[in-house]
Amino acid sequence: MKNITLFWFRRDLRLTDNIALFYALKSKSPVLPVFIFDTEILDLLESSKDGRVEFIHNQLQSLNKQLEKYSSSLLVLHGNPIDQFKLLIEKYKVTSLYFNRDYEPYAKKREHEITELFKKQGLDVHSFKDQVIFEKNDILKKDGKPYTVFTPYKRKWEEAFSTLSIKNYQTEPILKNCLQVEPFSLPDLQKIGFQKTDYNFPPATINDEIIKNYDQNRDYPYLDGTTRLGIHFRFGTISIRRAVKKAHELSQAWLNELIWREFYMMILWHFPKVEDHSFKQKYDMINWRNDEQEFSRWCQGQTGYPIVDAGMRELNETGYMHNRVRMITASFLTKHLLIDWRWGEAYFAQKLLDYELASNNGGWQWAAGSGCDAAPYFRIFNPELQTKRFDPKHAYIKKWVPEYKSNKYPEPIVEHKFARERALEEYKRTLKND
Ligand code: FAD
């Protein structure tokens, strides 16, 4: 039996400019690429129609086609990753494992356990930074502590970036070092318990025009003013190095958003408690109303506030919601309805195709006021004013709420002024000793 190197695909589903894959292919043994549909994650999904699983499955098919050109194949498994790696170690003469790092609490735990498993058997493990430009402790304050405010973090990020020369890890010429095998059969979606959905997945193309005009257009939900690349960053079907280079050339505003993405990942890595606690501890003392009926109306886009309802309906139908409207709907849930940000966060996590723990958590805690560098608690979005500014002709509203202004449209779930006062009172009461 030949020695082999294992490469473990996770949120880096591409062959080009994939750092751990690049180094795996440069190692002495031929590379067997592996993807594991992790049942620990899949079992938690609420619906068998999940666009994210379908997206991954499509991408695995595409990777397999590309690998066939090199007489190689992707081994796709389904189960608990530890068990699956144990089986692989028994079956093959594995010498080492290569993967790109992930920063979410569960992923970190899984990486740690698998690393221990390999090390106990005397096998090498090599992990790499791939999904961000800067990770973990790369960007710290002078006193060695992590930043918790975005603007100084961004400044330091840009300073550090200006000293880097971004390299593209071209894997194409060395792919011939993949293990030559008869093609493995890829389990179909049904076999792993899922079905196809009706979602249209955005293409993995960086549109220069959108980026050039990003600063002027990004806040208007009725325009195609943002890139829709979130799902590709989430699953690594686009290289962040490529995107950042492009941002650097074409748009500071777009670059800022890519830095926000890294900021939230850094926060989650340093403060994993934010996964289920407020960053600012006191905010966990808020007396949320948590009215289940009101929550259900918010989820369904039936609050009687058209900009909120348009956003929720866009999310329910397409798996996407425009950033401006994410802010408005999140503010509405936490402030107008005084419903715990964790409820809204969980709903977005279930529905968003571009769902990403760090950014979703960051976005929700920003809206609730409980996050690092969050909106101050007294900043309560007025849905009507937001509509006037960002959807003045109601183009977005008309698209998603066609019955608006007819008698089929519900009355507002709560009166704005009353809700605002109620929220201010509760926040003030909780934070009075701040
Ligand atoms: P563009 O506007 O073209 O931006 C390019 C990329 O930059 C995005 O794809 C994303 O990776 C990153 N980005 C943009 N804005 C932000 C931001 N504010 N914070 C962090 N990264 C950003 N983003 C997610 O990727 N996943 C989530 O689960 C998520 N949940 C959110 C929840 C709330 C309540 C809020 C207010 C924001 C959330 N965001 C989330 C951030 C932002 O809304 C989305 O990244 C953006 O709308 C995606 O659209 P786009 O791909 O067209 O991005």
Short mmCIF file of C-alpha atoms and ligand atoms in Angstrom, two decimals:
data_model
loop_
_atom_site.label_atom_id
_atom_site.label_comp_id
_atom_site.label_asym_id
_atom_site.label_seq_id
_atom_site.Cartn_x
_atom_site.Cartn_y
_atom_site.Cartn_z
CA MET A 1 0.00 0.00 0.00
CA LYS A 2 1.26 3.50 -0.92
CA ASN A 3 1.80 6.27 1.63
CA ILE A 4 -0.82 8.99 1.25
CA THR A 5 -1.46 12.52 2.48
CA LEU A 6 -5.03 13.43 3.43
CA PHE A 7 -6.45 16.82 2.56
CA TRP A 8 -9.64 17.69 4.46
CA PHE A 9 -12.01 20.09 2.67
CA ARG A 10 -14.34 22.16 4.85
CA ARG A 11 -15.16 25.82 4.18
CA ASP A 12 -12.57 26.04 1.40
CA LEU A 13 -14.34 24.26 -1.44
CA ARG A 14 -12.04 25.22 -4.30
CA LEU A 15 -8.92 23.83 -5.94
CA THR A 16 -7.18 27.08 -6.82
CA ASP A 17 -5.56 29.38 -4.29
CA ASN A 18 -6.28 26.97 -1.46
CA ILE A 19 -3.32 27.21 0.92
CA ALA A 20 -3.51 23.87 2.78
CA LEU A 21 -4.21 22.04 -0.46
CA PHE A 22 -1.23 23.77 -2.07
CA TYR A 23 1.09 22.53 0.69
CA ALA A 24 -0.49 19.07 0.79
CA LEU A 25 0.21 18.71 -2.92
CA LYS A 26 3.81 19.69 -2.33
CA SER A 27 4.26 16.98 0.30
CA LYS A 28 5.99 13.73 -0.55
CA SER A 29 2.95 11.46 -0.79
CA PRO A 30 0.04 11.66 -3.21
CA VAL A 31 -2.98 13.51 -1.85
CA LEU A 32 -6.38 12.00 -1.19
CA PRO A 33 -8.90 14.86 -0.90
CA VAL A 34 -11.73 14.17 1.53
CA PHE A 35 -14.98 15.90 2.45
CA ILE A 36 -17.12 14.73 5.36
CA PHE A 37 -20.81 15.61 5.62
CA ASP A 38 -20.69 16.02 9.39
CA THR A 39 -23.78 14.47 11.00
CA GLU A 40 -23.17 16.54 14.15
CA ILE A 41 -24.03 19.59 12.02
CA LEU A 42 -26.55 18.09 9.59
CA ASP A 43 -28.64 16.59 12.41
CA LEU A 44 -29.26 20.08 13.78
CA LEU A 45 -30.73 21.46 10.55
CA GLU A 46 -34.47 21.94 10.75
CA SER A 47 -35.46 21.16 7.18
CA SER A 48 -34.45 18.49 4.72
CA LYS A 49 -34.60 21.25 2.11
CA ASP A 50 -31.54 23.23 3.05
CA GLY A 51 -29.92 25.39 0.39
CA ARG A 52 -26.53 25.32 2.10
CA VAL A 53 -26.32 21.53 1.92
CA GLU A 54 -27.38 21.60 -1.72
CA PHE A 55 -24.82 24.31 -2.47
CA ILE A 56 -22.06 22.23 -0.89
CA HIS A 57 -23.20 19.15 -2.78
CA ASN A 58 -23.14 21.03 -6.10
CA GLN A 59 -19.68 22.28 -5.36
CA LEU A 60 -18.42 18.80 -4.48
CA GLN A 61 -19.67 17.57 -7.83
CA SER A 62 -17.83 20.36 -9.55
CA LEU A 63 -14.60 19.66 -7.61
CA ASN A 64 -14.89 16.01 -8.57
CA LYS A 65 -15.20 16.86 -12.26
CA GLN A 66 -12.08 18.99 -12.05
CA LEU A 67 -10.19 16.24 -10.21
CA GLU A 68 -11.15 13.66 -12.82
CA LYS A 69 -8.91 15.51 -15.27
CA TYR A 70 -6.02 14.40 -13.08
CA SER A 71 -7.35 10.81 -12.81
CA SER A 72 -8.16 11.58 -9.21
CA SER A 73 -11.36 11.78 -7.20
CA LEU A 74 -12.82 13.36 -4.10
CA LEU A 75 -13.79 10.97 -1.33
CA VAL A 76 -17.08 12.18 0.14
CA LEU A 77 -18.09 10.63 3.46
CA HIS A 78 -21.09 11.04 5.73
CA GLY A 79 -20.88 10.63 9.51
CA ASN A 80 -19.03 11.78 12.58
CA PRO A 81 -15.63 13.14 11.44
CA ILE A 82 -13.66 11.38 14.22
CA ASP A 83 -15.16 8.00 13.28
CA GLN A 84 -14.60 8.66 9.61
CA PHE A 85 -10.95 9.59 10.12
CA LYS A 86 -10.40 6.47 12.26
CA LEU A 87 -11.72 4.38 9.36
CA LEU A 88 -9.51 6.22 6.88
CA ILE A 89 -6.42 5.65 9.01
CA GLU A 90 -7.25 1.92 9.16
CA LYS A 91 -7.89 1.65 5.45
CA TYR A 92 -5.01 3.70 3.99
CA LYS A 93 -1.36 4.17 4.82
CA VAL A 94 -1.87 7.76 5.92
CA THR A 95 1.23 9.80 6.77
CA SER A 96 -0.26 13.22 7.37
CA LEU A 97 -3.33 15.43 7.37
CA TYR A 98 -3.62 18.94 5.90
CA PHE A 99 -6.47 21.38 6.46
CA ASN A 100 -7.30 25.08 6.64
CA ARG A 101 -8.22 26.49 10.03
CA ASP A 102 -11.72 27.43 11.10
CA TYR A 103 -12.47 29.78 14.01
CA GLU A 104 -15.92 28.75 15.22
CA PRO A 105 -16.14 27.06 18.63
CA TYR A 106 -17.46 23.73 17.33
CA ALA A 107 -15.00 23.65 14.44
CA LYS A 108 -12.11 24.39 16.80
CA LYS A 109 -13.13 21.54 19.08
CA ARG A 110 -13.41 19.17 16.12
CA GLU A 111 -10.00 20.25 14.79
CA HIS A 112 -8.47 19.69 18.19
CA GLU A 113 -9.91 16.19 18.60
CA ILE A 114 -8.83 15.14 15.13
CA THR A 115 -5.36 16.56 15.61
CA GLU A 116 -5.05 14.55 18.84
CA LEU A 117 -6.22 11.40 17.06
CA PHE A 118 -3.55 11.77 14.37
CA LYS A 119 -0.79 12.73 16.78
CA LYS A 120 -1.49 9.71 19.01
CA GLN A 121 -0.82 7.53 16.01
CA GLY A 122 2.41 9.37 15.25
CA LEU A 123 0.96 11.06 12.15
CA ASP A 124 1.67 14.65 11.13
CA VAL A 125 -0.98 17.36 11.12
CA HIS A 126 -0.54 20.65 9.23
CA SER A 127 -3.07 23.44 9.52
CA PHE A 128 -3.06 26.77 7.63
CA LYS A 129 -4.68 30.18 7.58
CA ASP A 130 -6.76 30.45 4.42
CA GLN A 131 -10.18 32.02 4.86
CA VAL A 132 -8.92 35.36 6.18
CA ILE A 133 -5.98 37.68 5.61
CA PHE A 134 -5.43 38.07 9.36
CA GLU A 135 -6.49 35.62 12.06
CA LYS A 136 -6.30 35.05 15.80
CA ASN A 137 -3.51 37.25 17.24
CA ASP A 138 -2.29 38.69 13.93
CA ILE A 139 -3.80 42.10 14.70
CA LEU A 140 -3.51 43.15 18.33
CA LYS A 141 -3.40 46.41 20.26
CA LYS A 142 -0.08 47.71 21.56
CA ASP A 143 -0.78 46.14 24.95
CA GLY A 144 -1.18 42.72 23.31
CA LYS A 145 -4.94 42.61 23.81
CA PRO A 146 -7.49 42.10 21.02
CA TYR A 147 -9.29 45.08 19.55
CA THR A 148 -12.96 45.37 20.42
CA VAL A 149 -13.63 48.53 18.42
CA PHE A 150 -13.72 48.31 14.65
CA THR A 151 -12.08 51.57 13.46
CA PRO A 152 -8.70 51.16 15.22
CA TYR A 153 -8.72 47.44 14.28
CA LYS A 154 -9.28 48.40 10.66
CA ARG A 155 -6.45 50.93 10.78
CA LYS A 156 -4.05 48.34 12.14
CA TRP A 157 -5.34 45.75 9.65
CA GLU A 158 -4.62 48.10 6.75
CA GLU A 159 -1.21 49.01 8.11
CA ALA A 160 -0.31 45.31 8.39
CA PHE A 161 -1.78 44.61 4.96
CA SER A 162 0.36 47.30 3.32
CA THR A 163 3.48 45.37 4.36
CA LEU A 164 2.23 42.07 2.92
CA SER A 165 2.70 40.85 -0.58
CA ILE A 166 -0.38 38.79 -1.26
CA LYS A 167 0.52 35.58 -2.99
CA ASN A 168 -1.85 33.42 -4.98
CA TYR A 169 -1.35 29.75 -4.27
CA GLN A 170 -1.57 28.26 -7.73
CA THR A 171 -2.52 24.64 -7.29
CA GLU A 172 -3.18 23.87 -10.94
CA PRO A 173 0.32 22.72 -11.95
CA ILE A 174 0.80 20.48 -8.91
CA LEU A 175 -2.62 18.81 -8.91
CA LYS A 176 -1.03 15.87 -10.61
CA ASN A 177 0.18 14.90 -7.14
CA CYS A 178 -3.38 13.86 -6.26
CA LEU A 179 -3.86 10.19 -5.61
CA GLN A 180 -4.74 8.36 -8.85
CA VAL A 181 -7.86 6.36 -8.15
CA GLU A 182 -10.95 5.01 -9.82
CA PRO A 183 -13.65 7.66 -9.27
CA PHE A 184 -15.41 7.36 -5.91
CA SER A 185 -19.16 7.61 -6.09
CA LEU A 186 -20.51 10.79 -4.57
CA PRO A 187 -23.51 10.10 -2.29
CA ASP A 188 -26.56 11.88 -3.68
CA LEU A 189 -28.47 14.42 -1.61
CA GLN A 190 -31.24 11.97 -0.66
CA LYS A 191 -28.73 9.50 0.64
CA ILE A 192 -27.58 12.01 3.25
CA GLY A 193 -31.18 12.95 4.08
CA PHE A 194 -31.69 16.11 1.97
CA GLN A 195 -33.59 17.28 -1.07
CA LYS A 196 -33.08 19.81 -3.80
CA THR A 197 -34.41 23.33 -3.18
CA ASP A 198 -35.67 26.07 -5.51
CA TYR A 199 -32.99 28.56 -4.56
CA ASN A 200 -31.00 30.37 -7.22
CA PHE A 201 -27.42 30.42 -6.08
CA PRO A 202 -25.49 33.54 -7.10
CA PRO A 203 -22.48 32.93 -9.37
CA ALA A 204 -18.97 33.01 -7.92
CA THR A 205 -17.96 35.95 -10.07
CA ILE A 206 -16.59 39.22 -8.83
CA ASN A 207 -18.46 41.94 -10.70
CA ASP A 208 -16.16 44.98 -11.06
CA GLU A 209 -19.01 47.38 -11.81
CA ILE A 210 -20.86 46.51 -8.61
CA ILE A 211 -17.69 46.98 -6.60
CA LYS A 212 -16.82 50.29 -8.26
CA ASN A 213 -20.29 51.64 -7.46
CA TYR A 214 -20.58 49.90 -4.10
CA ASP A 215 -20.19 53.04 -2.01
CA GLN A 216 -23.10 54.83 -3.74
CA ASN A 217 -25.44 51.85 -4.13
CA ARG A 218 -24.92 49.45 -1.26
CA ASP A 219 -27.55 50.91 1.06
CA TYR A 220 -30.51 50.69 -1.30
CA PRO A 221 -32.26 47.33 -1.14
CA TYR A 222 -34.10 47.84 -4.44
CA LEU A 223 -30.78 48.03 -6.36
CA ASP A 224 -28.39 45.21 -7.20
CA GLY A 225 -25.76 47.21 -5.38
CA THR A 226 -23.97 44.48 -3.43
CA THR A 227 -22.07 41.46 -4.68
CA ARG A 228 -24.09 38.55 -3.18
CA LEU A 229 -20.80 36.78 -2.64
CA GLY A 230 -21.58 35.95 1.01
CA ILE A 231 -22.29 32.28 0.34
CA HIS A 232 -19.02 31.98 -1.59
CA PHE A 233 -17.00 33.49 1.23
CA ARG A 234 -18.82 31.20 3.65
CA PHE A 235 -17.91 28.04 1.79
CA GLY A 236 -14.63 29.22 0.30
CA THR A 237 -15.77 28.97 -3.29
CA ILE A 238 -14.00 32.29 -3.75
CA SER A 239 -10.54 33.06 -2.41
CA ILE A 240 -10.47 35.90 0.08
CA ARG A 241 -7.04 36.94 -1.23
CA ARG A 242 -8.49 37.46 -4.68
CA ALA A 243 -11.41 39.46 -3.28
CA VAL A 244 -9.25 41.66 -1.07
CA LYS A 245 -6.91 42.44 -3.96
CA LYS A 246 -9.91 43.49 -6.01
CA ALA A 247 -11.30 45.60 -3.17
CA HIS A 248 -7.94 47.29 -2.78
CA GLU A 249 -7.96 48.27 -6.44
CA LEU A 250 -11.61 49.27 -6.76
CA SER A 251 -13.38 50.20 -3.53
CA GLN A 252 -12.43 51.20 -0.02
CA ALA A 253 -16.06 50.79 1.06
CA TRP A 254 -16.12 47.16 -0.07
CA LEU A 255 -12.75 46.53 1.53
CA ASN A 256 -14.18 47.83 4.81
CA GLU A 257 -16.89 45.18 4.69
CA LEU A 258 -14.35 42.43 4.14
CA ILE A 259 -12.48 43.78 7.16
CA TRP A 260 -15.72 43.70 9.23
CA ARG A 261 -15.93 40.01 8.32
CA GLU A 262 -12.47 39.40 9.75
CA PHE A 263 -13.17 41.62 12.75
CA TYR A 264 -16.14 39.48 13.77
CA MET A 265 -14.20 36.27 13.20
CA MET A 266 -11.41 37.62 15.40
CA ILE A 267 -13.96 38.57 18.08
CA LEU A 268 -15.50 35.09 18.03
CA TRP A 269 -12.07 33.49 18.30
CA HIS A 270 -11.01 35.64 21.26
CA PHE A 271 -14.42 35.75 22.95
CA PRO A 272 -16.17 32.45 22.14
CA LYS A 273 -18.74 33.21 24.85
CA VAL A 274 -20.47 35.59 22.41
CA GLU A 275 -21.92 32.54 20.71
CA ASP A 276 -24.67 32.51 23.34
CA HIS A 277 -23.93 35.47 25.63
CA SER A 278 -23.98 39.20 25.16
CA PHE A 279 -20.52 40.64 24.58
CA LYS A 280 -21.44 43.29 27.15
CA GLN A 281 -22.46 41.14 30.08
CA LYS A 282 -25.07 43.53 31.48
CA TYR A 283 -27.24 43.13 28.41
CA ASP A 284 -27.97 39.59 29.47
CA MET A 285 -30.07 41.12 32.25
CA ILE A 286 -32.59 42.66 29.86
CA ASN A 287 -36.12 41.48 30.53
CA TRP A 288 -37.02 40.38 27.03
CA ARG A 289 -40.75 40.14 26.39
CA ASN A 290 -40.30 37.12 24.11
CA ASP A 291 -43.89 37.04 22.90
CA GLU A 292 -44.14 33.93 20.73
CA GLN A 293 -47.02 35.17 18.61
CA GLU A 294 -45.26 38.41 17.82
CA PHE A 295 -42.09 36.49 16.99
CA SER A 296 -44.05 34.33 14.60
CA ARG A 297 -45.50 37.43 12.87
CA TRP A 298 -42.00 38.86 12.53
CA CYS A 299 -40.73 35.59 11.03
CA GLN A 300 -43.55 35.49 8.51
CA GLY A 301 -43.25 39.14 7.49
CA GLN A 302 -46.66 40.09 8.95
CA THR A 303 -45.76 42.90 11.35
CA GLY A 304 -47.62 45.63 9.48
CA TYR A 305 -44.32 47.50 9.02
CA PRO A 306 -43.73 47.13 5.28
CA ILE A 307 -39.95 47.51 5.23
CA VAL A 308 -39.63 44.88 7.97
CA ASP A 309 -42.08 42.54 6.26
CA ALA A 310 -40.39 42.97 2.88
CA GLY A 311 -37.07 41.94 4.41
CA MET A 312 -38.46 38.89 6.17
CA ARG A 313 -40.30 37.76 3.06
CA GLU A 314 -37.19 38.23 0.93
CA LEU A 315 -35.32 36.06 3.43
CA ASN A 316 -38.00 33.37 3.52
CA GLU A 317 -38.24 33.17 -0.25
CA THR A 318 -34.67 33.58 -1.38
CA GLY A 319 -32.41 32.79 1.58
CA TYR A 320 -31.00 36.30 1.29
CA MET A 321 -31.74 39.68 2.84
CA HIS A 322 -30.14 43.00 2.00
CA ASN A 323 -27.75 44.30 4.70
CA ARG A 324 -29.67 47.53 5.32
CA VAL A 325 -32.84 45.52 5.86
CA ARG A 326 -31.02 42.99 8.08
CA MET A 327 -30.23 45.96 10.34
CA ILE A 328 -33.81 47.24 10.25
CA THR A 329 -35.46 43.87 10.93
CA ALA A 330 -32.98 43.03 13.69
CA SER A 331 -33.47 46.40 15.35
CA PHE A 332 -37.25 45.97 15.09
CA LEU A 333 -37.21 42.55 16.75
CA THR A 334 -34.93 43.51 19.60
CA LYS A 335 -36.15 47.05 20.24
CA HIS A 336 -39.75 47.37 19.01
CA LEU A 337 -40.77 43.88 20.12
CA LEU A 338 -38.19 43.44 22.88
CA ILE A 339 -37.48 39.89 21.75
CA ASP A 340 -34.13 38.33 22.64
CA TRP A 341 -31.54 38.81 19.86
CA ARG A 342 -30.74 35.09 20.16
CA TRP A 343 -34.19 34.24 18.76
CA GLY A 344 -33.64 36.40 15.72
CA GLU A 345 -30.10 35.17 15.32
CA ALA A 346 -31.30 31.57 15.31
CA TYR A 347 -33.97 32.35 12.72
CA PHE A 348 -31.44 34.01 10.41
CA ALA A 349 -29.07 31.07 10.97
CA GLN A 350 -31.77 28.72 9.79
CA LYS A 351 -32.68 30.75 6.70
CA LEU A 352 -29.65 32.65 5.38
CA LEU A 353 -27.72 30.97 2.58
CA ASP A 354 -24.72 33.08 3.55
CA TYR A 355 -25.17 32.24 7.25
CA GLU A 356 -21.89 32.64 9.04
CA LEU A 357 -21.76 32.39 12.82
CA ALA A 358 -19.31 35.25 13.48
CA SER A 359 -20.98 37.84 11.21
CA ASN A 360 -24.51 36.83 12.11
CA ASN A 361 -23.77 36.99 15.82
CA GLY A 362 -21.89 40.27 15.33
CA GLY A 363 -24.77 41.75 13.30
CA TRP A 364 -27.39 40.73 15.85
CA GLN A 365 -25.43 41.93 18.85
CA TRP A 366 -24.73 45.18 17.01
CA ALA A 367 -28.47 45.71 16.49
CA ALA A 368 -29.36 44.76 20.08
CA GLY A 369 -26.67 47.08 21.42
CA SER A 370 -25.07 44.21 23.35
CA GLY A 371 -22.09 43.67 21.04
CA CYS A 372 -18.61 45.08 20.94
CA ASP A 373 -18.68 48.37 19.05
CA ALA A 374 -22.46 48.10 18.77
CA ALA A 375 -25.01 50.76 17.99
CA PRO A 376 -25.79 52.62 21.25
CA TYR A 377 -28.95 51.20 22.82
CA PHE A 378 -30.89 54.42 22.35
CA ARG A 379 -30.41 54.29 18.60
CA ILE A 380 -33.70 52.77 17.59
CA PHE A 381 -34.34 52.62 13.87
CA ASN A 382 -37.56 54.27 12.83
CA PRO A 383 -38.88 51.97 10.07
CA GLU A 384 -40.73 54.81 8.36
CA LEU A 385 -37.68 57.08 8.20
CA GLN A 386 -35.51 54.18 7.06
CA THR A 387 -38.02 53.57 4.25
CA LYS A 388 -37.97 57.25 3.25
CA ARG A 389 -34.19 57.20 3.03
CA PHE A 390 -33.51 53.82 1.52
CA ASP A 391 -36.65 52.81 -0.38
CA PRO A 392 -38.27 56.18 -1.14
CA LYS A 393 -40.37 54.95 -4.06
CA HIS A 394 -41.30 51.72 -2.29
CA ALA A 395 -39.75 49.67 -5.09
CA TYR A 396 -38.38 47.07 -2.65
CA ILE A 397 -41.56 47.04 -0.58
CA LYS A 398 -43.80 46.60 -3.62
CA LYS A 399 -41.71 43.66 -4.77
CA TRP A 400 -42.07 41.70 -1.54
CA VAL A 401 -45.30 43.04 -0.06
CA PRO A 402 -47.64 43.46 -3.03
CA GLU A 403 -50.73 43.76 -0.80
CA TYR A 404 -49.29 46.79 1.06
CA LYS A 405 -51.87 49.56 1.21
CA SER A 406 -54.72 47.11 0.55
CA ASN A 407 -57.11 45.88 3.23
CA LYS A 408 -55.31 42.53 3.22
CA TYR A 409 -52.26 44.07 4.84
CA PRO A 410 -52.14 43.80 8.67
CA GLU A 411 -52.26 46.75 11.05
CA PRO A 412 -48.92 47.57 12.74
CA ILE A 413 -48.11 45.01 15.43
CA VAL A 414 -47.20 47.82 17.80
CA GLU A 415 -47.22 51.61 17.63
CA HIS A 416 -43.74 53.00 16.90
CA LYS A 417 -43.58 55.72 19.53
CA PHE A 418 -44.93 53.48 22.26
CA ALA A 419 -42.51 50.66 21.34
CA ARG A 420 -39.59 53.05 21.29
CA GLU A 421 -40.36 54.38 24.77
CA ARG A 422 -40.88 50.86 26.10
CA ALA A 423 -37.51 49.71 24.76
CA LEU A 424 -35.69 52.77 26.09
CA GLU A 425 -37.18 52.25 29.51
CA GLU A 426 -36.18 48.60 29.68
CA TYR A 427 -32.66 49.23 28.41
CA LYS A 428 -32.22 52.15 30.79
CA ARG A 429 -33.45 50.10 33.73
CA THR A 430 -31.01 47.30 32.93
CA LEU A 431 -28.02 49.50 32.27
CA LYS A 432 -28.59 52.13 34.94
CA ASN A 433 -25.41 51.30 36.80
CA ASP A 434 -23.21 51.54 33.71
P1 FAD B 1 -21.42 42.68 0.09
O1 FAD B 1 -22.11 43.87 0.62
O2 FAD B 1 -21.08 42.66 -1.34
O3 FAD B 1 -20.08 42.50 0.97
C1 FAD B 1 -19.09 41.55 0.60
C2 FAD B 1 -18.83 40.59 1.73
O4 FAD B 1 -18.31 41.28 2.85
C3 FAD B 1 -20.03 39.87 2.24
O5 FAD B 1 -20.41 38.79 1.43
C4 FAD B 1 -19.57 39.46 3.62
O6 FAD B 1 -18.71 38.33 3.58
C5 FAD B 1 -18.75 40.66 4.05
N1 FAD B 1 -19.61 41.62 4.77
C6 FAD B 1 -20.37 42.59 4.26
N2 FAD B 1 -20.97 43.29 5.23
C7 FAD B 1 -20.58 42.74 6.39
C8 FAD B 1 -20.86 43.01 7.76
N3 FAD B 1 -21.63 44.03 8.14
N4 FAD B 1 -20.31 42.21 8.69
C9 FAD B 1 -19.50 41.20 8.34
N5 FAD B 1 -19.19 40.88 7.06
C10 FAD B 1 -19.73 41.65 6.11
N6 FAD B 1 -23.04 38.33 6.88
C11 FAD B 1 -22.73 37.06 6.62
O7 FAD B 1 -21.82 36.80 5.81
N7 FAD B 1 -23.40 36.03 7.23
C12 FAD B 1 -24.40 36.25 8.14
O8 FAD B 1 -24.95 35.29 8.67
C13 FAD B 1 -24.76 37.60 8.41
N8 FAD B 1 -25.77 37.89 9.24
C14 FAD B 1 -26.08 39.21 9.52
C15 FAD B 1 -27.09 39.50 10.47
C16 FAD B 1 -27.42 40.82 10.77
C17 FAD B 1 -28.48 41.11 11.79
C18 FAD B 1 -26.74 41.86 10.12
C19 FAD B 1 -27.08 43.30 10.43
C20 FAD B 1 -25.73 41.59 9.21
C21 FAD B 1 -25.38 40.26 8.90
N9 FAD B 1 -24.37 39.96 7.96
C22 FAD B 1 -24.05 38.64 7.73
C23 FAD B 1 -23.57 41.02 7.31
C24 FAD B 1 -24.11 41.51 5.95
O9 FAD B 1 -25.47 41.82 6.05
C25 FAD B 1 -23.91 40.47 4.83
O10 FAD B 1 -22.58 40.03 4.80
C26 FAD B 1 -24.24 41.05 3.47
O11 FAD B 1 -25.55 41.58 3.45
C27 FAD B 1 -24.12 39.97 2.40
O12 FAD B 1 -24.45 40.48 1.15
P2 FAD B 1 -23.39 40.50 -0.04
O13 FAD B 1 -22.81 39.12 -0.16
O14 FAD B 1 -24.04 41.10 -1.22
O15 FAD B 1 -22.24 41.40 0.56
#
